[in-house]
Coordinates of C-alpha atoms and ligand atoms in Angstrom, one line a residue:
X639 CA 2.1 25.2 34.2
X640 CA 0.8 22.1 34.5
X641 CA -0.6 20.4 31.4
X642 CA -2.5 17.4 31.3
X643 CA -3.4 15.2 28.1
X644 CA -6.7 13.6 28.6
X645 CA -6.2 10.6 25.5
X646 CA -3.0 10.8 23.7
X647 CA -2.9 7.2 23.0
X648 CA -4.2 7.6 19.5
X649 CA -2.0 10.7 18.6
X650 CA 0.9 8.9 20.1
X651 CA 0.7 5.4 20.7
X652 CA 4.7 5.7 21.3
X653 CA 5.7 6.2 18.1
X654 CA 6.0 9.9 18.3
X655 CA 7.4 12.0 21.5
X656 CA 5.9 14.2 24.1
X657 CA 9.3 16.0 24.5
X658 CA 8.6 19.5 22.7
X659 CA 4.9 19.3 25.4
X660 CA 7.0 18.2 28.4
X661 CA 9.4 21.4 27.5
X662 CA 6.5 23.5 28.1
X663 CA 5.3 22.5 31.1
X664 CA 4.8 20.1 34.2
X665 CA 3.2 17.0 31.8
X666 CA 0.9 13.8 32.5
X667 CA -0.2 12.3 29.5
X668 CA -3.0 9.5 30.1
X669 CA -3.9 7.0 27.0
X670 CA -7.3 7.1 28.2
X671 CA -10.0 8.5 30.6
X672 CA -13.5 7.8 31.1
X673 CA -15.5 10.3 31.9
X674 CA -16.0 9.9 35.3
X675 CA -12.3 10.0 36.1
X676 CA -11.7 13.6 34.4
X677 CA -12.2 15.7 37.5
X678 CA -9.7 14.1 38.8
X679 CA -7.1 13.9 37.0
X680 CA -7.5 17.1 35.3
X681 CA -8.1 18.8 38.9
X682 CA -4.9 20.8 38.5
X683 CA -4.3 21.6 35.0
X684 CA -4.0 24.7 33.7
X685 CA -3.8 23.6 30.0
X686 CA -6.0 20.3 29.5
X687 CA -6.1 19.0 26.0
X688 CA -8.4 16.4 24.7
X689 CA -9.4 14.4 21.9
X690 CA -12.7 12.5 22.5
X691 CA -13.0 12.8 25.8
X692 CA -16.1 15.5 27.1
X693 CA -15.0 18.6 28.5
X694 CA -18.7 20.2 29.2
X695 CA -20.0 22.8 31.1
X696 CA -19.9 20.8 34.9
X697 CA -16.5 20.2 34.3
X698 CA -15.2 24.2 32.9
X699 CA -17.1 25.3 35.9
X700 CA -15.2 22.8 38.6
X701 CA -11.7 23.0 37.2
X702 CA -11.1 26.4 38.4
X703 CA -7.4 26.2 37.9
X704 CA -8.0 25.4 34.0
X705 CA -6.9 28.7 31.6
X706 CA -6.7 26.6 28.5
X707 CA -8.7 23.9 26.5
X708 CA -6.7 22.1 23.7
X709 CA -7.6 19.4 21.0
X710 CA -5.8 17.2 19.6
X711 CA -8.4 17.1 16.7
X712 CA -9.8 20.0 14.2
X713 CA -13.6 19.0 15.5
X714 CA -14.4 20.4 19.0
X715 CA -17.9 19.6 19.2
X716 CA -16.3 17.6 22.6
X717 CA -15.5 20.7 24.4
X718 CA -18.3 23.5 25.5
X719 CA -17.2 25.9 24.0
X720 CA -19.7 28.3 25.6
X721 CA -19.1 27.6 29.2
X722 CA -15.5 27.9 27.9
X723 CA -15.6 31.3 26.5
X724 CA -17.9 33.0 29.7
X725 CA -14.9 32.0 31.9
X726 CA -12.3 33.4 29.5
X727 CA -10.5 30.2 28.7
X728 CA -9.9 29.6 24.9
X729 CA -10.6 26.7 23.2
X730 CA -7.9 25.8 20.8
X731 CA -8.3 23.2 17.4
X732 CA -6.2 22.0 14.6
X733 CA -7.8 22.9 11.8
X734 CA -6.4 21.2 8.8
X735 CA -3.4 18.4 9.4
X736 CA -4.4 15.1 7.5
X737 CA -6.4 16.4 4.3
X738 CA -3.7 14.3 2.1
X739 CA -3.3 11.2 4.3
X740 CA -7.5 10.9 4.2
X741 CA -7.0 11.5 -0.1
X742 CA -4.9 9.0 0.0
X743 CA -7.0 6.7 2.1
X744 CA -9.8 7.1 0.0
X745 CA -7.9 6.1 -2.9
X746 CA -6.8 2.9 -1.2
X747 CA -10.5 2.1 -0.7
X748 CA -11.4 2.8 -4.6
X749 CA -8.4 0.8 -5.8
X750 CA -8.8 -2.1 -3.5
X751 CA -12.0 -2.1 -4.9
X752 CA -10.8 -2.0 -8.4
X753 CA -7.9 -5.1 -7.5
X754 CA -8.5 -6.3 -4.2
X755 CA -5.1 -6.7 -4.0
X756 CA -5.0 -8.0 -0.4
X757 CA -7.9 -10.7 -1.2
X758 CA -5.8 -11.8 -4.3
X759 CA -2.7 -12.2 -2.7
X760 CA -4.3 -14.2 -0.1
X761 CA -5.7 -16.5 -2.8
X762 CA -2.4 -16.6 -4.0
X763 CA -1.3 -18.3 -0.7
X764 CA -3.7 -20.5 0.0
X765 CA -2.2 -22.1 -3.1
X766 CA -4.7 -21.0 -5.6
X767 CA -2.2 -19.5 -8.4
X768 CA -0.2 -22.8 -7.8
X769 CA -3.2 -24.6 -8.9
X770 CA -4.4 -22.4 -11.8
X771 CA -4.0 -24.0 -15.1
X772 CA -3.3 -20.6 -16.2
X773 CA -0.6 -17.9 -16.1
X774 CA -2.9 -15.5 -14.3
X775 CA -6.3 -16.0 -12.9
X776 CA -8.8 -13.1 -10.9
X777 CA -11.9 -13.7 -8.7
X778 CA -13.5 -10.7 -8.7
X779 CA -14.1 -8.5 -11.7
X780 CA -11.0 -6.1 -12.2
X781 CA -12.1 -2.3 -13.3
X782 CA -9.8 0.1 -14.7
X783 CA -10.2 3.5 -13.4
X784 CA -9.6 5.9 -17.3
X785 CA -12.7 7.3 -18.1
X786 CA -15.4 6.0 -15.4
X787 CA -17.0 9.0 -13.6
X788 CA -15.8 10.0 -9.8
X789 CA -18.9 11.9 -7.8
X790 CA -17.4 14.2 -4.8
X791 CA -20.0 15.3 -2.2
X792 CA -18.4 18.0 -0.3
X793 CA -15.6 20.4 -2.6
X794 CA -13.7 21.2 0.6
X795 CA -10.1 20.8 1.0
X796 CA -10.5 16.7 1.0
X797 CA -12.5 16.8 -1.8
X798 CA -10.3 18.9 -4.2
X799 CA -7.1 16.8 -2.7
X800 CA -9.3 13.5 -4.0
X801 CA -10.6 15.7 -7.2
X802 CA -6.6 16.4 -8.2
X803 CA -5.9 12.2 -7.8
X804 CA -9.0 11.3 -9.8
X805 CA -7.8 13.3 -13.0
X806 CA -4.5 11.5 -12.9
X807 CA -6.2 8.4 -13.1
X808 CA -8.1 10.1 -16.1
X809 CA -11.5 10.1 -14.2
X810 CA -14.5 12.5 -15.4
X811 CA -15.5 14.6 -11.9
X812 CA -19.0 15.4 -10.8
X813 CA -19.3 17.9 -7.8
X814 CA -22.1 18.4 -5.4
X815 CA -21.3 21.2 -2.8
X816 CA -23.9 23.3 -1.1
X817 CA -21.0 26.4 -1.1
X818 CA -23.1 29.2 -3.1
X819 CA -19.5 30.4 -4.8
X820 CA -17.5 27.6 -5.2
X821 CA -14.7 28.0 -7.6
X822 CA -14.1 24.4 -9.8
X823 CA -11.7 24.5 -12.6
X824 CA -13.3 23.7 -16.2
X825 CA -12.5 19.9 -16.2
X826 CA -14.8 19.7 -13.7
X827 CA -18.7 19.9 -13.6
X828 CA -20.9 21.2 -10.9
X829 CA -24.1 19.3 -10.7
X830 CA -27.4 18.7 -8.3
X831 CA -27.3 15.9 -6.0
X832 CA -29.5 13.1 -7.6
X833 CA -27.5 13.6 -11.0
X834 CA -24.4 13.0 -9.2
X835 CA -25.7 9.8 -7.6
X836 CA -27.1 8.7 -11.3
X837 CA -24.4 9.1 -13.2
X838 CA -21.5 8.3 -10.8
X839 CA -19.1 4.9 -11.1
X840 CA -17.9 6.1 -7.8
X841 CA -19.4 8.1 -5.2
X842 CA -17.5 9.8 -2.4
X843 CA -18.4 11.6 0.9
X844 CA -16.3 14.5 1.9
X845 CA -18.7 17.0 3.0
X846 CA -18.9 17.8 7.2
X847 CA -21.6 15.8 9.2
X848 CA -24.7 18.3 10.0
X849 CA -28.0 18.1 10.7
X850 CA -28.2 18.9 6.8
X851 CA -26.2 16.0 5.9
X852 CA -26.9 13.1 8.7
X853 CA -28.2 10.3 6.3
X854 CA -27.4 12.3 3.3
X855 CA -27.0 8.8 1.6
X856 CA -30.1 6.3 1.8
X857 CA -32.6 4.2 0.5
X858 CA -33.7 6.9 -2.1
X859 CA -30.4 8.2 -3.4
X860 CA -29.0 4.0 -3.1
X861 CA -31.7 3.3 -5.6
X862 CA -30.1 6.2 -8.3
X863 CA -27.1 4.3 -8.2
X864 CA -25.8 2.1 -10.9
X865 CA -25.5 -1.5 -10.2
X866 CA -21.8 -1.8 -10.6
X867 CA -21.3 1.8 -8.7
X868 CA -19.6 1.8 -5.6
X869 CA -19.7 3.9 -2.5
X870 CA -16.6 5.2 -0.5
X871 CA -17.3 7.1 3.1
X872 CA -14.4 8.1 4.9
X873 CA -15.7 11.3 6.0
X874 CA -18.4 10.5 9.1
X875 CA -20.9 7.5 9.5
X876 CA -23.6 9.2 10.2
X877 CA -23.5 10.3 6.3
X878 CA -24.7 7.1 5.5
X879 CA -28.0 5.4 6.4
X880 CA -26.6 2.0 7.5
X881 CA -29.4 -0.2 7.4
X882 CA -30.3 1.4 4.0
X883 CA -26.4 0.2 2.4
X884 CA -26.4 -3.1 3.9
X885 CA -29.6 -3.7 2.5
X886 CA -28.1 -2.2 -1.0
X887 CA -24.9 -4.4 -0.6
X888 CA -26.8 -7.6 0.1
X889 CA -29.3 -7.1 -2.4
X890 CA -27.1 -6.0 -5.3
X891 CA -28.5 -2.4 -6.1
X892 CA -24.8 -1.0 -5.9
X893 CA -21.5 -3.5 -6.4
X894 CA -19.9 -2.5 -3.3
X895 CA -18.6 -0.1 -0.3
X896 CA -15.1 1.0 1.2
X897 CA -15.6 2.9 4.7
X898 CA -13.3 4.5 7.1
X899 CA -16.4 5.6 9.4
X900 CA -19.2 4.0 10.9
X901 CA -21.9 5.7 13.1
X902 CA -21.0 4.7 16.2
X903 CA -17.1 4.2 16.7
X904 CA -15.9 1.6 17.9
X905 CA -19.0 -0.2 16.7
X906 CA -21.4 -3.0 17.7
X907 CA -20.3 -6.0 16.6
X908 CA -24.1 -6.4 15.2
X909 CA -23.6 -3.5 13.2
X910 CA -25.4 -4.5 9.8
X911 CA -22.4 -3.2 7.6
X912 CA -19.6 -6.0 9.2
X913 CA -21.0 -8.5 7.6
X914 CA -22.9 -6.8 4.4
X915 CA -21.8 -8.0 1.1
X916 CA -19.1 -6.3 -0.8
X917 CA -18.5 -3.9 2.3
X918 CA -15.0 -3.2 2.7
X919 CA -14.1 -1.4 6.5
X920 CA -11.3 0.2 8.0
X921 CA -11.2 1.7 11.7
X922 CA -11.2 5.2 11.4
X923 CA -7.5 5.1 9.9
X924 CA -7.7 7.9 7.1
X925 CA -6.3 11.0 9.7
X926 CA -3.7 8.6 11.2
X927 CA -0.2 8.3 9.0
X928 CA 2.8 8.7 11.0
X929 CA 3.6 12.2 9.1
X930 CA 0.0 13.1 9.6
X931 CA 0.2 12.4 13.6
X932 CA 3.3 14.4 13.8
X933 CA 1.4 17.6 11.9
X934 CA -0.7 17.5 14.6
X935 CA 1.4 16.5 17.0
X936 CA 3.6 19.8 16.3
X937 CA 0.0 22.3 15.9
X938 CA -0.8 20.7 19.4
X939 CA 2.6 22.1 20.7
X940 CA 2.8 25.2 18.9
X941 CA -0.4 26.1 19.8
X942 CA 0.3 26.2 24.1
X943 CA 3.4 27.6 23.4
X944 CA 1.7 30.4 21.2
X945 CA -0.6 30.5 24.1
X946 CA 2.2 30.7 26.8
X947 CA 3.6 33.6 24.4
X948 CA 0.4 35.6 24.9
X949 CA -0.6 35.3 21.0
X950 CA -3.1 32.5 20.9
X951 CA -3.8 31.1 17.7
X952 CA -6.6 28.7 16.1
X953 CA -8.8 29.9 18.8
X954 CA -12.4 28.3 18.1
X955 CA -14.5 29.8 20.9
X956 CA -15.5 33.9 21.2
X957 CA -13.6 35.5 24.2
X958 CA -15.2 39.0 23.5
Ligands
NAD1269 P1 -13.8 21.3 4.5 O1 -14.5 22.2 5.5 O2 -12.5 21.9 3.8 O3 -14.8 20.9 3.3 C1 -16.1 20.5 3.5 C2 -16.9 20.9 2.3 O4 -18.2 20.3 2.4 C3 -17.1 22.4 2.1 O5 -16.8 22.8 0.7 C4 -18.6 22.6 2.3 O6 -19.2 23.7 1.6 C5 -19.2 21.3 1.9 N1 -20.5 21.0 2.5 C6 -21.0 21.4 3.7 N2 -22.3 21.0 3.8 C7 -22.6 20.3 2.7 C8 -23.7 19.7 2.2 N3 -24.9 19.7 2.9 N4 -23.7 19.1 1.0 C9 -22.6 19.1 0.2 N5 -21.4 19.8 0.6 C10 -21.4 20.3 1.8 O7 -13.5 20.0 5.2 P2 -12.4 18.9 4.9 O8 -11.1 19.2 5.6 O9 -12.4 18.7 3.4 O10 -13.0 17.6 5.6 C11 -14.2 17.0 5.2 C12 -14.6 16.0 6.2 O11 -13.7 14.9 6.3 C13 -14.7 16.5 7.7 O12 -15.9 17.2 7.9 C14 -14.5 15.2 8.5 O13 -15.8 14.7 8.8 C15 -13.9 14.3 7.5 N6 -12.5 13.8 8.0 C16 -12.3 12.5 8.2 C17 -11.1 12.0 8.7 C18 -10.8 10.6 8.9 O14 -9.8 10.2 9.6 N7 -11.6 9.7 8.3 C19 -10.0 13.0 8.9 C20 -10.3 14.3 8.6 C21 -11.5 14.8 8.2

């Protein structure tokens, strides 16, 4: 079999191994490929597997050796899953792998936000603490999370991973979740959208991005906000109207932002939120701890080989 990896750089920028893949077939893993050099280099693959890069209908219907579609991702909105199916080749996710590493992220955004941890110790070396004529000094306000109210949009598996942090910290937990029977323990309240964004200290996005939800936060839900409330995103960008919470940042109406998405990825460097106010960013990292890759390093294996065993699993595309 030959098997060919479209983008692995990001799953396995070297840190991990290809060894339990190469075991399974003829490999060549590329870092990258742009789309115009797919036919190519996938021309003889029987088992492609992908990540970002397009697999659309043009190329299902030229690679006529292809059997098998893999992701190294649990979206497959990449791959056409259509054209897949009408020429019997399964399209194969990995559905969940990182729902505690992106908790945890999250967490890191909402807590740098309450310490800045990294600002202060910076301040710290450039000599600052040396200079203070006190014991302790702090430049930006420092919030204590007991009591203040968290605000979940999307009760999903990220969202109750985030929900079960938050009440350690002693947090009060709003939930908006458009799920008609959605089962939340008593602690926590269920609630429409705009009270969520009214009362909230902290707002954060874990629902999926749909036509439903593209630009689920803007101007008009911003302006709900408290002042001193702040936003955390690390589901998609496109959740967020950007222009809307730079303009929110720089004028005040909310204290400040932590993001792990941004609508277009890698972005502009004239996107509005790099240089808004109070905007704290980091790129796309929530899915990517080592033990995270490695989940999804071993689904990506174990699903050829279940393939290669004739009992397919986490098949996302109707073969009937
Ligand atoms: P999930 O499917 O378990 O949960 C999503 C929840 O959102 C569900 O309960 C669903 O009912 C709810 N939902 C759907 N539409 C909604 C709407 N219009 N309003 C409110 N709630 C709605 O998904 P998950 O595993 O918890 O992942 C959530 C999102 O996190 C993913 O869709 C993905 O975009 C993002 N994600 C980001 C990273 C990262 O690296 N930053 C990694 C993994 C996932």
């Amino acid at each position: 079999m030959n098997i060919v990896v479209l983008d692995g750089h990001t799953l396995n920028p070297g840190d991990l191994s290809w060894a339990e893949l190469e075991k399974l077939g003829t490999c060549r893993v590329f870092d990258r490929t742009a789309p115009e050099e797919v036919l190519e280099r996938a021309k003889d693959a029987d088992i492609l597997i992908t990540n970002k890069v397009v697999i659309g209908a043009m190329e299902i219907e030229q690679l006529r050796n292809l059997k098998y579609i893999g992701l190294s991702s649990t979206g497959y909105n990449v791959v056409d899953i259509e054209a897949a199916a009408k020429r019997f080749i399964p399209v194969l996710n990995v559905p969940a792998y990182s729902t505690l590493s992106v908790a945890q992220l999250t967490f890191a955004h909402i807590l740098n936000l309450c310490h800045h941890v990294a600002e202060h110790s910076n301040s710290v070396k450039n000599g600052n603490w040396s200079k203070s004529p006190d014991f302790c000094y702090w430049n930006f306000p420092l919030v204590e999370l007991e009591g203040l109210t968290l605000g979940i949009i999307g009760f999903g598996r990220i969202g109750r991973s985030v929900a079960a942090i938050a009440e350690q910290f002693g947090m009060e937990i709003l939930i908006y979740d458009i799920a008609p029977s959605l089962e939340i323990s008593t602690n926590l309240q269920k609630v429409t959208l705009e009270t969520l964004f009214q009362k909230s200290d902290i707002i954060t996005l874990h629902c999926p991005l749909t036509s439903e939800t593209e630009h689920i936060v803007d101007k008009n839900y911003l302006s709900m906000m408290k002042v001193s409330a702040f936003l955390i995103n690390t589901s998609r960008g496109a959740l967020v109207h950007e222009q809307d919470l730079a303009d929110a940042l720089n004028f005040g109406k909310i204290a400040a932002a932590g993001l792990d998405v941004l609508s277009t990825e890698p972005p502009s460097p004239d996107n509005l939120l790099l240089s808004a106010k109070n905007c704290y960013i980091s790129p796309h990292i929530a899915w990517a701890t080592t033990a995270s890759r490695q989940r999804l390093m071993d689904v990506v294996v174990n699903n050829v080989r279940a393939f290669l065993d004739g009992k397919p699993i986490n098949v996302v595309n109707d073969l009937k």
